[in-house]
Coordinates of C-alpha atoms in Angstrom, one line a residue:
Chain A
S1 CA 0.2 -0.1 0.0
A2 CA 1.2 3.2 -0.4
V3 CA 1.2 6.4 2.2
I4 CA -0.2 9.8 1.5
S5 CA 0.5 12.8 3.1
Q6 CA -1.9 15.5 2.5
K7 CA -1.9 19.4 4.0
P8 CA -3.0 21.3 5.6
S9 CA -5.7 18.9 6.7
R10 CA -7.9 21.9 7.8
D11 CA -8.0 25.9 7.3
I12 CA -10.7 28.5 7.1
C13 CA -10.4 31.0 4.2
Q14 CA -11.9 33.8 3.4
R15 CA -14.4 34.0 0.1
G16 CA -12.4 35.3 -3.0
T17 CA -9.2 33.8 -1.8
S18 CA -7.3 31.0 -3.0
L19 CA -6.1 27.7 -0.8
T20 CA -3.2 25.1 -2.2
I21 CA -3.8 21.7 -0.7
Q22 CA -0.5 19.6 -0.6
C23 CA -0.1 15.9 -1.5
Q24 CA 2.7 13.7 -1.3
V25 CA 3.0 9.6 -1.7
D26 CA 5.6 7.7 -0.3
S27 CA 6.0 5.8 -3.7
Q28 CA 6.4 6.8 -7.1
V29 CA 2.6 6.2 -8.4
T30 CA 1.0 6.8 -12.5
M31 CA -2.1 8.5 -11.7
M32 CA -3.0 10.6 -8.6
F33 CA -6.7 11.9 -8.0
W34 CA -8.8 14.7 -6.3
Y35 CA -11.7 14.0 -4.7
R36 CA -13.8 16.6 -3.1
Q37 CA -16.5 15.5 -0.5
Q38 CA -19.0 17.7 0.3
P39 CA -21.0 17.2 3.8
G40 CA -23.0 14.1 3.8
Q41 CA -22.3 13.1 0.5
S42 CA -20.4 10.5 -1.0
L43 CA -16.8 11.1 -3.2
T44 CA -16.8 13.1 -6.1
L45 CA -14.0 13.2 -8.3
I46 CA -12.5 16.6 -9.4
A47 CA -9.4 15.7 -11.8
T48 CA -7.1 13.2 -12.4
A49 CA -3.2 14.2 -12.1
N50 CA -1.0 12.8 -14.0
Q51 CA 2.8 13.4 -14.6
G52 CA 4.1 15.5 -17.7
S53 CA 0.8 15.8 -19.1
E54 CA -2.1 18.2 -18.0
A55 CA -4.8 17.3 -15.5
T56 CA -7.9 15.4 -17.1
Y57 CA -10.9 17.5 -15.1
E58 CA -14.3 15.9 -14.9
S59 CA -17.2 17.5 -16.1
G60 CA -18.3 20.3 -13.8
F61 CA -15.1 21.0 -12.5
V62 CA -12.5 23.8 -14.6
I63 CA -9.0 24.3 -14.7
D64 CA -9.2 27.8 -13.6
K65 CA -11.3 27.2 -10.6
F66 CA -9.0 23.6 -9.5
P67 CA -5.4 24.5 -10.9
I68 CA -3.8 21.0 -10.5
S69 CA 0.0 20.5 -10.6
R70 CA 2.1 17.2 -11.1
P71 CA 5.5 17.6 -11.1
N72 CA 6.8 14.2 -10.5
L73 CA 5.6 11.0 -9.7
T74 CA 5.2 11.3 -5.9
F75 CA 3.6 14.6 -5.4
S76 CA 0.8 17.1 -6.8
T77 CA -0.9 19.7 -5.8
L78 CA -4.9 21.0 -5.9
T79 CA -5.7 24.8 -5.7
V80 CA -9.1 26.2 -4.9
S81 CA -9.1 29.4 -6.3
N82 CA -11.3 32.3 -5.8
M83 CA -13.4 30.3 -2.8
S84 CA -16.7 31.2 -2.2
P85 CA -18.9 29.6 0.8
E86 CA -20.0 26.8 -1.5
D87 CA -16.1 25.3 -1.8
S88 CA -16.5 24.4 2.1
S89 CA -15.7 20.9 1.7
I90 CA -13.3 18.1 2.7
Y91 CA -10.8 17.7 -0.6
L92 CA -8.9 14.4 -0.6
C93 CA -5.8 13.3 -2.4
S94 CA -6.0 10.2 -4.0
A95 CA -3.3 7.2 -5.6
G96 CA -3.8 4.1 -7.6
Q97 CA -1.6 0.8 -7.9
G98 CA -2.0 -1.9 -9.6
G99 CA -3.3 -2.9 -13.4
A100 CA -6.8 -4.1 -14.2
L101 CA -8.1 -6.5 -11.8
N102 CA -6.5 -5.1 -8.6
T103 CA -6.3 -1.6 -8.9
E104 CA -7.0 0.0 -5.3
A105 CA -7.1 3.9 -4.3
F106 CA -5.2 4.6 -1.2
F107 CA -6.2 8.4 -0.1
G108 CA -4.6 10.7 2.6
Q109 CA -6.1 11.7 5.5
G110 CA -8.0 14.7 3.8
T111 CA -8.1 18.6 4.0
R112 CA -11.4 20.2 5.9
L113 CA -11.7 23.6 4.0
T114 CA -14.3 26.1 5.3
V115 CA -14.7 29.4 3.7
V116 CA -16.6 32.3 5.4
Chain B
Q1 CA -28.7 5.1 -13.5
K2 CA -25.8 6.1 -11.8
E3 CA -22.9 3.5 -12.2
V4 CA -22.3 2.7 -8.3
E5 CA -25.2 2.8 -6.4
Q6 CA -26.0 2.1 -2.2
N7 CA -28.9 2.7 -0.3
S8 CA -27.8 5.5 1.7
G9 CA -29.2 3.8 5.2
P10 CA -28.9 4.1 7.6
L11 CA -28.4 0.3 8.4
S12 CA -29.2 -0.6 12.4
V13 CA -28.4 -3.6 13.3
P14 CA -27.8 -4.8 16.9
E15 CA -24.2 -6.1 18.2
G16 CA -23.2 -9.0 17.3
A17 CA -26.0 -9.3 14.5
I18 CA -24.6 -9.8 10.9
A19 CA -24.6 -6.3 8.8
S20 CA -25.5 -6.8 5.3
L21 CA -24.7 -4.3 3.0
N22 CA -25.5 -4.1 -0.5
C23 CA -23.7 -2.3 -3.7
T24 CA -25.0 -2.6 -7.3
Y25 CA -22.5 -1.1 -10.7
S26 CA -23.4 -0.6 -14.5
D27 CA -20.6 -1.1 -16.0
Q28 CA -21.0 -5.0 -17.5
G29 CA -17.1 -4.4 -18.5
S30 CA -16.3 -3.8 -14.8
Q31 CA -13.8 -6.5 -13.3
S32 CA -13.1 -5.6 -9.8
F33 CA -15.0 -3.9 -7.0
F34 CA -13.9 -2.5 -3.5
W35 CA -15.2 -1.9 -0.3
Y36 CA -14.0 1.7 1.8
R37 CA -15.0 2.3 5.4
Q38 CA -15.1 6.0 6.4
Y39 CA -15.5 7.1 10.0
S40 CA -16.9 10.2 10.5
G41 CA -14.7 13.1 10.1
K42 CA -11.6 10.6 8.7
S43 CA -10.5 9.5 4.9
P44 CA -12.0 6.1 3.5
E45 CA -9.6 3.1 4.2
L46 CA -9.7 0.1 2.3
I47 CA -11.1 -3.2 4.0
M48 CA -12.3 -5.8 0.9
F49 CA -11.5 -6.1 -2.6
I50 CA -13.0 -8.9 -5.0
Y51 CA -12.6 -9.6 -8.7
S52 CA -14.1 -13.3 -8.6
N53 CA -17.7 -14.2 -8.6
G54 CA -18.4 -16.2 -5.2
D55 CA -17.4 -15.1 -1.5
K56 CA -14.1 -13.7 -0.6
E57 CA -13.9 -13.9 3.8
D58 CA -11.5 -11.9 5.4
G59 CA -11.9 -12.1 9.4
R60 CA -15.2 -11.0 9.7
F61 CA -15.9 -9.1 6.2
T62 CA -16.9 -11.3 3.9
A63 CA -17.7 -9.9 0.1
Q64 CA -19.9 -11.5 -2.5
L65 CA -20.1 -10.8 -6.0
N66 CA -22.4 -12.1 -8.4
K67 CA -21.1 -10.7 -11.5
A68 CA -24.4 -11.4 -13.8
S69 CA -26.7 -9.7 -11.2
Q70 CA -24.2 -6.8 -11.7
Y71 CA -24.3 -6.9 -7.4
V72 CA -21.6 -6.9 -4.9
S73 CA -22.3 -7.3 -1.1
L74 CA -20.4 -7.1 2.0
L75 CA -21.3 -8.7 5.1
I76 CA -20.3 -8.4 8.6
R77 CA -20.2 -11.1 11.2
D78 CA -20.4 -10.1 14.5
S79 CA -21.1 -6.5 14.2
Q80 CA -19.5 -4.2 16.8
P81 CA -20.3 -0.5 18.0
S82 CA -16.4 0.2 16.4
D83 CA -18.1 -0.9 13.0
S84 CA -20.5 1.9 13.0
A85 CA -19.1 3.8 9.7
T86 CA -20.3 4.7 6.4
Y87 CA -19.4 2.1 3.8
L88 CA -18.3 3.0 0.4
C89 CA -18.6 0.6 -3.0
A90 CA -15.9 1.6 -5.3
V91 CA -15.3 -0.1 -9.2
P92 CA -12.7 0.9 -11.3
S93 CA -13.7 2.6 -14.0
G94 CA -12.7 5.2 -17.1
G95 CA -8.9 3.1 -17.4
Y96 CA -9.0 0.8 -14.3
Q97 CA -6.9 3.3 -11.6
K98 CA -10.0 5.9 -11.8
V99 CA -12.3 4.4 -9.0
T100 CA -15.9 5.5 -9.0
F101 CA -17.8 5.6 -5.2
G102 CA -21.0 5.1 -4.6
T103 CA -23.0 6.8 -2.5
G104 CA -21.9 5.3 1.0
T105 CA -24.6 3.2 3.3
K106 CA -24.0 4.2 7.0
L107 CA -23.8 1.6 9.2
Q108 CA -25.2 1.8 13.3
V109 CA -24.4 -1.2 15.0
I110 CA -26.7 -0.6 18.6
P111 CA -24.7 -1.9 21.9

C-alpha cells in the first residue's frame, strides 16, 4: 500500500482567496486523483493528475477554478481558487496502484476547508 | 442510471448481528470491486476487494460478488459498535485506476 501525506489538514479561508493543498506519496505512482466530499455526500472526482501532462477534469470542474500541478511521480497540488462558501468541503488526494484486476485507491487524510 | 448505487441507510443492527451492505453497478465490464470504510471526519480506508464471482472472506468481513446480476455485497459478522461507519462501494472505471464511488451506506451498530 502507499502512504499519502496531505496538508493542510484543515483551514478556514476568506471568500475570494485561494488555497493550495499538497499531496505527497511515499512511492512513485502513475496516477493521482483529487476528490471532493461535501457534507453528507460521497466522493466526487474533481480531476486526474498525470505526471508530465495537464490534468483531466471531470464534468463540472474547470482548470481555472481548480488548477492542479503534478511535477513528479510522488507529488501533486490542488488549488481552490477564488473561494466561495460553496467550496467548503473535504478535499481528498488519492493515488492508484495495480492493474485492471486489483486497482486500489489509497487516500490522504483529507483537507477540511471552510470558507467564510 | 448511476454507475454505482448503494442504499444510503442508515442501517441499524444490534451488536453481534450480521450486517449486510449491498451495491449494484452499471458497467458490465467492471472486473474488480472495493469496499471502503469511512469513519465520520476521516478519510476512506480500504477493507476488502474482490474480483472473482463468489465469496471472499477476511476475518469478520465477507465480500460477495455476482457479476451476472451486477451486484456486490459486504457482510460483517459479529457486528461491533466500532463498525459504525459509512461503507463505500467502489468500482474502477475509465482506465482502471480511476475509481467511482457509490454514495455509501451508513451503518449503526447498537450496543
